[in-house]
Amino acid sequence: MAPAGRWRCISTNTTTTTTINTTTITTMFDDFLVRAGFAGVGLAFATGPLGSFVVWRRMAYFGDATAHAAILGVALALIFSVPVTLGTLAVALAMALVVSGLATRGHAMDATLGVLSHSALALGLVAISFVPGVRVDLSAFLFGDILAVGRQDLLVIWGGAAVVVALLVWRWAPLLTATMSEDLAVASGIDPRRERLVLTLALAIVVAVALKVIGTLLIAAMLIIPAAAARGFSRTPEAMAVSAVGIGAASALAGLGASYLVDTPAGPSIVTAAAVIFAITAAVTRR
């Protein structure tokens, strides 16, 4: 299994020395590299269309608060011995519902999101320190560990992405109407609160499946940057969503390639690649 964020690792044993031939090394390299690539592309399928709605609705802080709550989900999962993905999904969904509920009651959202986001992150970090007999690599949860993605992780990531895409396709027209104008949505017989709940559920699922790939601190970046990059040259909402998927996938593959070449952490490298693509598209579309 590949180390988190680093491609080069030398293992030593004081009693025995094992010689691994070139073919074995190549096979191992190809296995985890392919899995990492599939994980990044699978995540892009979910973050592309969902990130478009995040950009349209100006929900960047909303996504950030939900992502930070994932650390608390990790702590609770370890305490109650349940799968980390399940604990993360439950807490992310609870956080998203709380934030959504406060938004409908007229609370100042910038201050509320700041309080909830950092409180959940701090509480999660404190709670993990009280888990007996468990040593947790927090950097893997904060910045991701895409190089350690296994086959079961791929099933979770692609399964979660499929659920998110299915939700958005199912509610695409009502979601667009509610995004343009809640008054227009009500006049059309659409409940804006229900559409907000759909986005809340989709966001919680993305946070849960993205935790392994890019970590809680970078999830919001992968939601926003590819969608923002696609916005400048897209003529329709559908084109923007599809373009965001392509940019997200290209960012994942380019980030992995750069991580291998210059030996940098994979998760941040993916986000950096997305930022470079955004800069290029912004310069081109401005001309």
PDB file of C-alpha atoms in Angstrom:
ATOM      1  CA  MET A   1       0.000   0.000   0.000  1.00  0.00           C
ATOM      2  CA  ALA A   2       1.374   3.408  -0.953  1.00  0.00           C
ATOM      3  CA  PRO A   3       2.287   5.934   1.737  1.00  0.00           C
ATOM      4  CA  ALA A   4       0.038   8.969   2.190  1.00  0.00           C
ATOM      5  CA  GLY A   5       1.139  11.764  -0.102  1.00  0.00           C
ATOM      6  CA  ARG A   6       4.564  10.313  -0.934  1.00  0.00           C
ATOM      7  CA  TRP A   7       5.609   8.061  -3.769  1.00  0.00           C
ATOM      8  CA  ARG A   8       9.068   7.119  -2.610  1.00  0.00           C
ATOM      9  CA  CYS A   9       9.409   5.021   0.494  1.00  0.00           C
ATOM     10  CA  ILE A  10      12.213   2.725   1.633  1.00  0.00           C
ATOM     11  CA  SER A  11      11.367   0.049   4.166  1.00  0.00           C
ATOM     12  CA  THR A  12      14.199  -1.577   6.133  1.00  0.00           C
ATOM     13  CA  ASN A  13      14.235  -4.650   8.295  1.00  0.00           C
ATOM     14  CA  THR A  14      17.062  -5.277  10.736  1.00  0.00           C
ATOM     15  CA  THR A  15      16.904  -9.038  10.403  1.00  0.00           C
ATOM     16  CA  THR A  16      16.169  -9.723   6.765  1.00  0.00           C
ATOM     17  CA  THR A  17      16.641  -7.992   3.473  1.00  0.00           C
ATOM     18  CA  THR A  18      14.114  -8.653   0.740  1.00  0.00           C
ATOM     19  CA  THR A  19      14.919  -8.050  -2.884  1.00  0.00           C
ATOM     20  CA  ILE A  20      11.936  -7.183  -5.050  1.00  0.00           C
ATOM     21  CA  ASN A  21      12.429  -7.506  -8.768  1.00  0.00           C
ATOM     22  CA  THR A  22      11.531  -4.784 -11.219  1.00  0.00           C
ATOM     23  CA  THR A  23       8.433  -6.569 -12.488  1.00  0.00           C
ATOM     24  CA  THR A  24       6.932  -6.830  -9.008  1.00  0.00           C
ATOM     25  CA  ILE A  25       7.610  -3.145  -8.297  1.00  0.00           C
ATOM     26  CA  THR A  26       6.042  -2.122 -11.602  1.00  0.00           C
ATOM     27  CA  THR A  27       2.955  -4.226 -10.935  1.00  0.00           C
ATOM     28  CA  MET A  28       2.486  -2.769  -7.448  1.00  0.00           C
ATOM     29  CA  PHE A  29       3.021   0.759  -8.795  1.00  0.00           C
ATOM     30  CA  ASP A  30       0.511   0.249 -11.592  1.00  0.00           C
ATOM     31  CA  ASP A  31      -2.102  -1.150  -9.198  1.00  0.00           C
ATOM     32  CA  PHE A  32      -2.195   1.717  -6.735  1.00  0.00           C
ATOM     33  CA  LEU A  33      -1.691   4.339  -9.459  1.00  0.00           C
ATOM     34  CA  VAL A  34      -4.672   3.046 -11.427  1.00  0.00           C
ATOM     35  CA  ARG A  35      -6.814   2.870  -8.285  1.00  0.00           C
ATOM     36  CA  ALA A  36      -5.869   6.443  -7.364  1.00  0.00           C
ATOM     37  CA  GLY A  37      -6.746   7.620 -10.868  1.00  0.00           C
ATOM     38  CA  PHE A  38     -10.115   5.887 -10.808  1.00  0.00           C
ATOM     39  CA  ALA A  39     -10.820   7.351  -7.369  1.00  0.00           C
ATOM     40  CA  GLY A  40     -10.087  10.883  -8.563  1.00  0.00           C
ATOM     41  CA  VAL A  41     -12.200  10.515 -11.690  1.00  0.00           C
ATOM     42  CA  GLY A  42     -15.068   8.984  -9.699  1.00  0.00           C
ATOM     43  CA  LEU A  43     -14.999  11.902  -7.282  1.00  0.00           C
ATOM     44  CA  ALA A  44     -15.056  14.346 -10.217  1.00  0.00           C
ATOM     45  CA  PHE A  45     -18.318  12.823 -11.462  1.00  0.00           C
ATOM     46  CA  ALA A  46     -19.937  13.830  -8.167  1.00  0.00           C
ATOM     47  CA  THR A  47     -18.225  17.163  -7.492  1.00  0.00           C
ATOM     48  CA  GLY A  48     -18.718  18.504 -11.035  1.00  0.00           C
ATOM     49  CA  PRO A  49     -22.519  18.884 -11.160  1.00  0.00           C
ATOM     50  CA  LEU A  50     -22.880  19.380  -7.403  1.00  0.00           C
ATOM     51  CA  GLY A  51     -20.159  22.019  -7.425  1.00  0.00           C
ATOM     52  CA  SER A  52     -22.052  23.854 -10.143  1.00  0.00           C
ATOM     53  CA  PHE A  53     -25.012  24.242  -7.808  1.00  0.00           C
ATOM     54  CA  VAL A  54     -22.662  25.283  -5.005  1.00  0.00           C
ATOM     55  CA  VAL A  55     -21.310  28.066  -7.261  1.00  0.00           C
ATOM     56  CA  TRP A  56     -24.751  29.117  -8.535  1.00  0.00           C
ATOM     57  CA  ARG A  57     -26.221  29.267  -5.046  1.00  0.00           C
ATOM     58  CA  ARG A  58     -23.091  30.769  -3.454  1.00  0.00           C
ATOM     59  CA  MET A  59     -22.873  27.886  -0.990  1.00  0.00           C
ATOM     60  CA  ALA A  60     -19.084  27.794  -0.657  1.00  0.00           C
ATOM     61  CA  TYR A  61     -19.112  28.289   3.115  1.00  0.00           C
ATOM     62  CA  PHE A  62     -21.943  25.775   3.400  1.00  0.00           C
ATOM     63  CA  GLY A  63     -19.801  23.092   1.770  1.00  0.00           C
ATOM     64  CA  ASP A  64     -16.810  24.054   3.880  1.00  0.00           C
ATOM     65  CA  ALA A  65     -18.767  23.717   7.135  1.00  0.00           C
ATOM     66  CA  THR A  66     -20.105  20.320   6.096  1.00  0.00           C
ATOM     67  CA  ALA A  67     -16.621  19.123   5.164  1.00  0.00           C
ATOM     68  CA  HIS A  68     -15.094  20.232   8.474  1.00  0.00           C
ATOM     69  CA  ALA A  69     -17.766  18.305  10.348  1.00  0.00           C
ATOM     70  CA  ALA A  70     -16.406  15.117   8.779  1.00  0.00           C
ATOM     71  CA  ILE A  71     -13.596  14.981  11.359  1.00  0.00           C
ATOM     72  CA  LEU A  72     -16.208  14.737  14.106  1.00  0.00           C
ATOM     73  CA  GLY A  73     -17.772  11.891  12.132  1.00  0.00           C
ATOM     74  CA  VAL A  74     -14.409  10.109  12.049  1.00  0.00           C
ATOM     75  CA  ALA A  75     -14.083  10.441  15.822  1.00  0.00           C
ATOM     76  CA  LEU A  76     -17.594   9.105  16.468  1.00  0.00           C
ATOM     77  CA  ALA A  77     -17.022   6.221  14.067  1.00  0.00           C
ATOM     78  CA  LEU A  78     -13.887   5.211  15.959  1.00  0.00           C
ATOM     79  CA  ILE A  79     -15.590   5.547  19.343  1.00  0.00           C
ATOM     80  CA  PHE A  80     -18.602   3.423  18.372  1.00  0.00           C
ATOM     81  CA  SER A  81     -16.638   1.035  16.110  1.00  0.00           C
ATOM     82  CA  VAL A  82     -18.630   1.695  12.960  1.00  0.00           C
ATOM     83  CA  PRO A  83     -17.299   2.280   9.426  1.00  0.00           C
ATOM     84  CA  VAL A  84     -15.679   5.700   9.048  1.00  0.00           C
ATOM     85  CA  THR A  85     -17.690   6.423   5.903  1.00  0.00           C
ATOM     86  CA  LEU A  86     -20.946   5.805   7.768  1.00  0.00           C
ATOM     87  CA  GLY A  87     -19.960   8.042  10.684  1.00  0.00           C
ATOM     88  CA  THR A  88     -18.807  10.771   8.343  1.00  0.00           C
ATOM     89  CA  LEU A  89     -22.005  10.593   6.310  1.00  0.00           C
ATOM     90  CA  ALA A  90     -24.195  10.822   9.424  1.00  0.00           C
ATOM     91  CA  VAL A  91     -22.382  13.825  10.902  1.00  0.00           C
ATOM     92  CA  ALA A  92     -22.029  15.622   7.550  1.00  0.00           C
ATOM     93  CA  LEU A  93     -25.746  15.178   6.919  1.00  0.00           C
ATOM     94  CA  ALA A  94     -26.594  16.399  10.416  1.00  0.00           C
ATOM     95  CA  MET A  95     -24.380  19.462   9.975  1.00  0.00           C
ATOM     96  CA  ALA A  96     -25.876  20.230   6.574  1.00  0.00           C
ATOM     97  CA  LEU A  97     -29.412  19.940   7.969  1.00  0.00           C
ATOM     98  CA  VAL A  98     -28.580  22.229  10.911  1.00  0.00           C
ATOM     99  CA  VAL A  99     -27.056  24.849   8.634  1.00  0.00           C
ATOM    100  CA  SER A 100     -29.945  24.599   6.187  1.00  0.00           C
ATOM    101  CA  GLY A 101     -32.444  24.965   9.025  1.00  0.00           C
ATOM    102  CA  LEU A 102     -30.687  28.019  10.412  1.00  0.00           C
ATOM    103  CA  ALA A 103     -30.626  29.595   6.970  1.00  0.00           C
ATOM    104  CA  THR A 104     -34.421  29.431   6.733  1.00  0.00           C
ATOM    105  CA  ARG A 105     -34.762  31.157  10.120  1.00  0.00           C
ATOM    106  CA  GLY A 106     -32.878  34.270   9.124  1.00  0.00           C
ATOM    107  CA  HIS A 107     -29.628  33.728  11.026  1.00  0.00           C
ATOM    108  CA  ALA A 108     -26.511  35.562   9.819  1.00  0.00           C
ATOM    109  CA  MET A 109     -25.030  32.747   7.790  1.00  0.00           C
ATOM    110  CA  ASP A 110     -21.415  33.898   7.589  1.00  0.00           C
ATOM    111  CA  ALA A 111     -21.036  34.013  11.375  1.00  0.00           C
ATOM    112  CA  THR A 112     -23.158  30.881  11.927  1.00  0.00           C
ATOM    113  CA  LEU A 113     -21.167  28.858   9.396  1.00  0.00           C
ATOM    114  CA  GLY A 114     -17.896  30.052  10.888  1.00  0.00           C
ATOM    115  CA  VAL A 115     -18.935  29.015  14.388  1.00  0.00           C
ATOM    116  CA  LEU A 116     -20.304  25.610  13.353  1.00  0.00           C
ATOM    117  CA  SER A 117     -17.475  24.797  10.956  1.00  0.00           C
ATOM    118  CA  HIS A 118     -14.574  25.437  13.296  1.00  0.00           C
ATOM    119  CA  SER A 119     -16.397  24.128  16.351  1.00  0.00           C
ATOM    120  CA  ALA A 120     -17.119  20.797  14.654  1.00  0.00           C
ATOM    121  CA  LEU A 121     -13.518  20.511  13.449  1.00  0.00           C
ATOM    122  CA  ALA A 122     -12.081  21.298  16.876  1.00  0.00           C
ATOM    123  CA  LEU A 123     -14.531  18.989  18.655  1.00  0.00           C
ATOM    124  CA  GLY A 124     -13.626  16.176  16.286  1.00  0.00           C
ATOM    125  CA  LEU A 125      -9.897  16.627  16.867  1.00  0.00           C
ATOM    126  CA  VAL A 126     -10.415  16.659  20.635  1.00  0.00           C
ATOM    127  CA  ALA A 127     -12.705  13.612  20.536  1.00  0.00           C
ATOM    128  CA  ILE A 128     -10.159  11.589  18.541  1.00  0.00           C
ATOM    129  CA  SER A 129      -7.540  12.187  21.243  1.00  0.00           C
ATOM    130  CA  PHE A 130      -9.804  10.388  23.743  1.00  0.00           C
ATOM    131  CA  VAL A 131     -10.207   7.230  21.664  1.00  0.00           C
ATOM    132  CA  PRO A 132      -8.312   4.554  23.650  1.00  0.00           C
ATOM    133  CA  GLY A 133      -5.774   2.358  21.935  1.00  0.00           C
ATOM    134  CA  VAL A 134      -6.172   3.960  18.520  1.00  0.00           C
ATOM    135  CA  ARG A 135      -3.452   5.878  16.722  1.00  0.00           C
ATOM    136  CA  VAL A 136      -4.929   7.969  13.944  1.00  0.00           C
ATOM    137  CA  ASP A 137      -3.040   9.707  11.155  1.00  0.00           C
ATOM    138  CA  LEU A 138      -5.015  12.948  11.098  1.00  0.00           C
ATOM    139  CA  SER A 139      -3.166  14.234   8.037  1.00  0.00           C
ATOM    140  CA  ALA A 140      -4.784  11.452   6.017  1.00  0.00           C
ATOM    141  CA  PHE A 141      -8.239  12.721   6.996  1.00  0.00           C
ATOM    142  CA  LEU A 142      -7.358  16.408   6.665  1.00  0.00           C
ATOM    143  CA  PHE A 143      -5.536  16.240   3.327  1.00  0.00           C
ATOM    144  CA  GLY A 144      -6.590  12.869   1.942  1.00  0.00           C
ATOM    145  CA  ASP A 145      -4.764   9.643   1.225  1.00  0.00           C
ATOM    146  CA  ILE A 146      -5.647   8.872  -2.380  1.00  0.00           C
ATOM    147  CA  LEU A 147      -2.554   6.710  -2.878  1.00  0.00           C
ATOM    148  CA  ALA A 148      -3.869   4.266  -0.275  1.00  0.00           C
ATOM    149  CA  VAL A 149      -7.280   3.812  -1.924  1.00  0.00           C
ATOM    150  CA  GLY A 150      -8.216   0.138  -2.155  1.00  0.00           C
ATOM    151  CA  ARG A 151     -10.733  -1.761  -4.247  1.00  0.00           C
ATOM    152  CA  GLN A 152     -13.398  -1.502  -1.559  1.00  0.00           C
ATOM    153  CA  ASP A 153     -12.786   2.252  -1.345  1.00  0.00           C
ATOM    154  CA  LEU A 154     -13.328   2.488  -5.092  1.00  0.00           C
ATOM    155  CA  LEU A 155     -16.710   0.818  -4.733  1.00  0.00           C
ATOM    156  CA  VAL A 156     -17.682   3.345  -2.045  1.00  0.00           C
ATOM    157  CA  ILE A 157     -16.465   6.315  -4.089  1.00  0.00           C
ATOM    158  CA  TRP A 158     -18.112   5.282  -7.350  1.00  0.00           C
ATOM    159  CA  GLY A 159     -21.257   4.125  -5.551  1.00  0.00           C
ATOM    160  CA  GLY A 160     -21.542   7.469  -3.762  1.00  0.00           C
ATOM    161  CA  ALA A 161     -20.890   9.349  -7.001  1.00  0.00           C
ATOM    162  CA  ALA A 162     -23.610   7.342  -8.731  1.00  0.00           C
ATOM    163  CA  VAL A 163     -26.112   8.204  -5.998  1.00  0.00           C
ATOM    164  CA  VAL A 164     -25.241  11.915  -6.200  1.00  0.00           C
ATOM    165  CA  VAL A 165     -25.514  11.997  -9.993  1.00  0.00           C
ATOM    166  CA  ALA A 166     -28.818  10.101  -9.865  1.00  0.00           C
ATOM    167  CA  LEU A 167     -30.220  12.587  -7.308  1.00  0.00           C
ATOM    168  CA  LEU A 168     -29.195  15.581  -9.384  1.00  0.00           C
ATOM    169  CA  VAL A 169     -30.473  14.134 -12.662  1.00  0.00           C
ATOM    170  CA  TRP A 170     -33.773  13.236 -11.012  1.00  0.00           C
ATOM    171  CA  ARG A 171     -34.292  16.742  -9.622  1.00  0.00           C
ATOM    172  CA  TRP A 172     -32.370  18.712 -12.253  1.00  0.00           C
ATOM    173  CA  ALA A 173     -35.180  20.948 -13.563  1.00  0.00           C
ATOM    174  CA  PRO A 174     -36.703  21.714 -10.124  1.00  0.00           C
ATOM    175  CA  LEU A 175     -33.241  22.381  -8.705  1.00  0.00           C
ATOM    176  CA  LEU A 176     -32.470  24.841 -11.501  1.00  0.00           C
ATOM    177  CA  THR A 177     -35.806  26.593 -11.031  1.00  0.00           C
ATOM    178  CA  ALA A 178     -35.323  26.907  -7.275  1.00  0.00           C
ATOM    179  CA  THR A 179     -31.762  28.141  -7.848  1.00  0.00           C
ATOM    180  CA  MET A 180     -32.887  30.892 -10.225  1.00  0.00           C
ATOM    181  CA  SER A 181     -35.743  32.108  -8.025  1.00  0.00           C
ATOM    182  CA  GLU A 182     -37.512  30.590  -5.044  1.00  0.00           C
ATOM    183  CA  ASP A 183     -40.594  32.672  -5.844  1.00  0.00           C
ATOM    184  CA  LEU A 184     -40.661  31.249  -9.356  1.00  0.00           C
ATOM    185  CA  ALA A 185     -40.251  27.761  -7.908  1.00  0.00           C
ATOM    186  CA  VAL A 186     -43.224  28.251  -5.567  1.00  0.00           C
ATOM    187  CA  ALA A 187     -45.308  29.592  -8.442  1.00  0.00           C
ATOM    188  CA  SER A 188     -44.392  26.484 -10.443  1.00  0.00           C
ATOM    189  CA  GLY A 189     -45.496  24.175  -7.641  1.00  0.00           C
ATOM    190  CA  ILE A 190     -41.955  23.377  -6.492  1.00  0.00           C
ATOM    191  CA  ASP A 191     -41.022  23.348  -2.814  1.00  0.00           C
ATOM    192  CA  PRO A 192     -37.633  25.144  -2.477  1.00  0.00           C
ATOM    193  CA  ARG A 193     -37.032  23.483   0.896  1.00  0.00           C
ATOM    194  CA  ARG A 194     -37.275  20.041  -0.668  1.00  0.00           C
ATOM    195  CA  GLU A 195     -34.769  20.989  -3.366  1.00  0.00           C
ATOM    196  CA  ARG A 196     -32.452  22.395  -0.712  1.00  0.00           C
ATOM    197  CA  LEU A 197     -32.743  19.078   1.119  1.00  0.00           C
ATOM    198  CA  VAL A 198     -31.721  17.205  -2.038  1.00  0.00           C
ATOM    199  CA  LEU A 199     -28.591  19.350  -2.322  1.00  0.00           C
ATOM    200  CA  THR A 200     -27.925  18.867   1.386  1.00  0.00           C
ATOM    201  CA  LEU A 201     -28.082  15.077   1.044  1.00  0.00           C
ATOM    202  CA  ALA A 202     -25.890  15.111  -2.056  1.00  0.00           C
ATOM    203  CA  LEU A 203     -23.339  17.312  -0.331  1.00  0.00           C
ATOM    204  CA  ALA A 204     -23.182  14.999   2.695  1.00  0.00           C
ATOM    205  CA  ILE A 205     -22.591  11.992   0.432  1.00  0.00           C
ATOM    206  CA  VAL A 206     -19.787  13.763  -1.430  1.00  0.00           C
ATOM    207  CA  VAL A 207     -18.097  14.719   1.834  1.00  0.00           C
ATOM    208  CA  ALA A 208     -18.274  11.115   3.041  1.00  0.00           C
ATOM    209  CA  VAL A 209     -16.766   9.606  -0.113  1.00  0.00           C
ATOM    210  CA  ALA A 210     -14.216  12.391  -0.691  1.00  0.00           C
ATOM    211  CA  LEU A 211     -12.687  12.085   2.767  1.00  0.00           C
ATOM    212  CA  LYS A 212     -10.394   9.266   1.641  1.00  0.00           C
ATOM    213  CA  VAL A 213      -9.333  11.041  -1.553  1.00  0.00           C
ATOM    214  CA  ILE A 214      -8.611  14.691  -0.752  1.00  0.00           C
ATOM    215  CA  GLY A 215      -9.503  15.135   2.916  1.00  0.00           C
ATOM    216  CA  THR A 216     -11.806  17.518   4.714  1.00  0.00           C
ATOM    217  CA  LEU A 217      -9.754  20.673   4.179  1.00  0.00           C
ATOM    218  CA  LEU A 218      -9.714  20.295   0.389  1.00  0.00           C
ATOM    219  CA  ILE A 219     -13.225  19.003  -0.345  1.00  0.00           C
ATOM    220  CA  ALA A 220     -14.687  22.503  -0.753  1.00  0.00           C
ATOM    221  CA  ALA A 221     -11.894  23.355  -3.192  1.00  0.00           C
ATOM    222  CA  MET A 222     -12.769  20.439  -5.477  1.00  0.00           C
ATOM    223  CA  LEU A 223     -16.419  21.418  -5.330  1.00  0.00           C
ATOM    224  CA  ILE A 224     -15.803  25.052  -6.244  1.00  0.00           C
ATOM    225  CA  ILE A 225     -12.701  25.318  -8.439  1.00  0.00           C
ATOM    226  CA  PRO A 226     -13.678  23.005 -11.351  1.00  0.00           C
ATOM    227  CA  ALA A 227     -17.189  24.492 -11.470  1.00  0.00           C
ATOM    228  CA  ALA A 228     -15.819  28.037 -11.362  1.00  0.00           C
ATOM    229  CA  ALA A 229     -13.370  27.198 -14.143  1.00  0.00           C
ATOM    230  CA  ALA A 230     -16.159  25.752 -16.302  1.00  0.00           C
ATOM    231  CA  ARG A 231     -18.447  28.713 -15.732  1.00  0.00           C
ATOM    232  CA  GLY A 232     -16.474  31.117 -17.918  1.00  0.00           C
ATOM    233  CA  PHE A 233     -16.954  29.241 -21.184  1.00  0.00           C
ATOM    234  CA  SER A 234     -20.198  27.314 -20.650  1.00  0.00           C
ATOM    235  CA  ARG A 235     -23.353  28.499 -22.392  1.00  0.00           C
ATOM    236  CA  THR A 236     -25.865  26.300 -20.551  1.00  0.00           C
ATOM    237  CA  PRO A 237     -26.136  24.836 -17.027  1.00  0.00           C
ATOM    238  CA  GLU A 238     -25.795  21.333 -18.430  1.00  0.00           C
ATOM    239  CA  ALA A 239     -22.624  22.283 -20.309  1.00  0.00           C
ATOM    240  CA  MET A 240     -21.168  23.790 -17.156  1.00  0.00           C
ATOM    241  CA  ALA A 241     -21.881  20.650 -15.125  1.00  0.00           C
ATOM    242  CA  VAL A 242     -20.323  18.379 -17.762  1.00  0.00           C
ATOM    243  CA  SER A 243     -17.310  20.682 -18.201  1.00  0.00           C
ATOM    244  CA  ALA A 244     -16.809  20.747 -14.422  1.00  0.00           C
ATOM    245  CA  VAL A 245     -16.665  16.939 -14.427  1.00  0.00           C
ATOM    246  CA  GLY A 246     -14.022  17.008 -17.150  1.00  0.00           C
ATOM    247  CA  ILE A 247     -11.951  19.657 -15.376  1.00  0.00           C
ATOM    248  CA  GLY A 248     -12.202  17.781 -12.087  1.00  0.00           C
ATOM    249  CA  ALA A 249     -11.080  14.529 -13.710  1.00  0.00           C
ATOM    250  CA  ALA A 250      -8.216  16.267 -15.520  1.00  0.00           C
ATOM    251  CA  SER A 251      -7.168  17.914 -12.245  1.00  0.00           C
ATOM    252  CA  ALA A 252      -7.108  14.550 -10.474  1.00  0.00           C
ATOM    253  CA  LEU A 253      -4.964  12.893 -13.141  1.00  0.00           C
ATOM    254  CA  ALA A 254      -2.667  15.902 -13.555  1.00  0.00           C
ATOM    255  CA  GLY A 255      -2.264  16.235  -9.787  1.00  0.00           C
ATOM    256  CA  LEU A 256      -1.334  12.580  -9.454  1.00  0.00           C
ATOM    257  CA  GLY A 257       1.193  12.932 -12.264  1.00  0.00           C
ATOM    258  CA  ALA A 258       2.748  16.002 -10.680  1.00  0.00           C
ATOM    259  CA  SER A 259       2.809  14.279  -7.294  1.00  0.00           C
ATOM    260  CA  TYR A 260       4.775  11.409  -8.791  1.00  0.00           C
ATOM    261  CA  LEU A 261       7.224  13.621 -10.667  1.00  0.00           C
ATOM    262  CA  VAL A 262       8.096  16.062  -7.879  1.00  0.00           C
ATOM    263  CA  ASP A 263       7.221  13.913  -4.836  1.00  0.00           C
ATOM    264  CA  THR A 264       4.512  16.129  -3.329  1.00  0.00           C
ATOM    265  CA  PRO A 265       1.356  15.233  -1.346  1.00  0.00           C
ATOM    266  CA  ALA A 266      -1.228  13.876  -3.769  1.00  0.00           C
ATOM    267  CA  GLY A 267      -4.377  15.559  -2.386  1.00  0.00           C
ATOM    268  CA  PRO A 268      -3.002  19.123  -2.361  1.00  0.00           C
ATOM    269  CA  SER A 269      -1.382  18.477  -5.751  1.00  0.00           C
ATOM    270  CA  ILE A 270      -4.803  17.657  -7.221  1.00  0.00           C
ATOM    271  CA  VAL A 271      -6.281  20.905  -5.892  1.00  0.00           C
ATOM    272  CA  THR A 272      -3.246  22.831  -7.154  1.00  0.00           C
ATOM    273  CA  ALA A 273      -3.761  21.357 -10.624  1.00  0.00           C
ATOM    274  CA  ALA A 274      -7.398  22.464 -10.493  1.00  0.00           C
ATOM    275  CA  ALA A 275      -6.293  25.975  -9.517  1.00  0.00           C
ATOM    276  CA  VAL A 276      -3.868  26.109 -12.457  1.00  0.00           C
ATOM    277  CA  ILE A 277      -6.634  25.036 -14.852  1.00  0.00           C
ATOM    278  CA  PHE A 278      -8.902  27.709 -13.372  1.00  0.00           C
ATOM    279  CA  ALA A 279      -6.228  30.361 -13.929  1.00  0.00           C
ATOM    280  CA  ILE A 280      -5.739  29.272 -17.545  1.00  0.00           C
ATOM    281  CA  THR A 281      -9.458  29.214 -18.342  1.00  0.00           C
ATOM    282  CA  ALA A 282      -9.953  32.596 -16.645  1.00  0.00           C
ATOM    283  CA  ALA A 283      -7.185  34.138 -18.755  1.00  0.00           C
ATOM    284  CA  VAL A 284      -8.492  32.589 -21.971  1.00  0.00           C
ATOM    285  CA  THR A 285     -12.137  33.508 -21.434  1.00  0.00           C
ATOM    286  CA  ARG A 286     -11.166  37.073 -20.452  1.00  0.00           C
ATOM    287  CA  ARG A 287      -9.540  37.498 -23.874  1.00  0.00           C
TER     288      ARG A 287
END
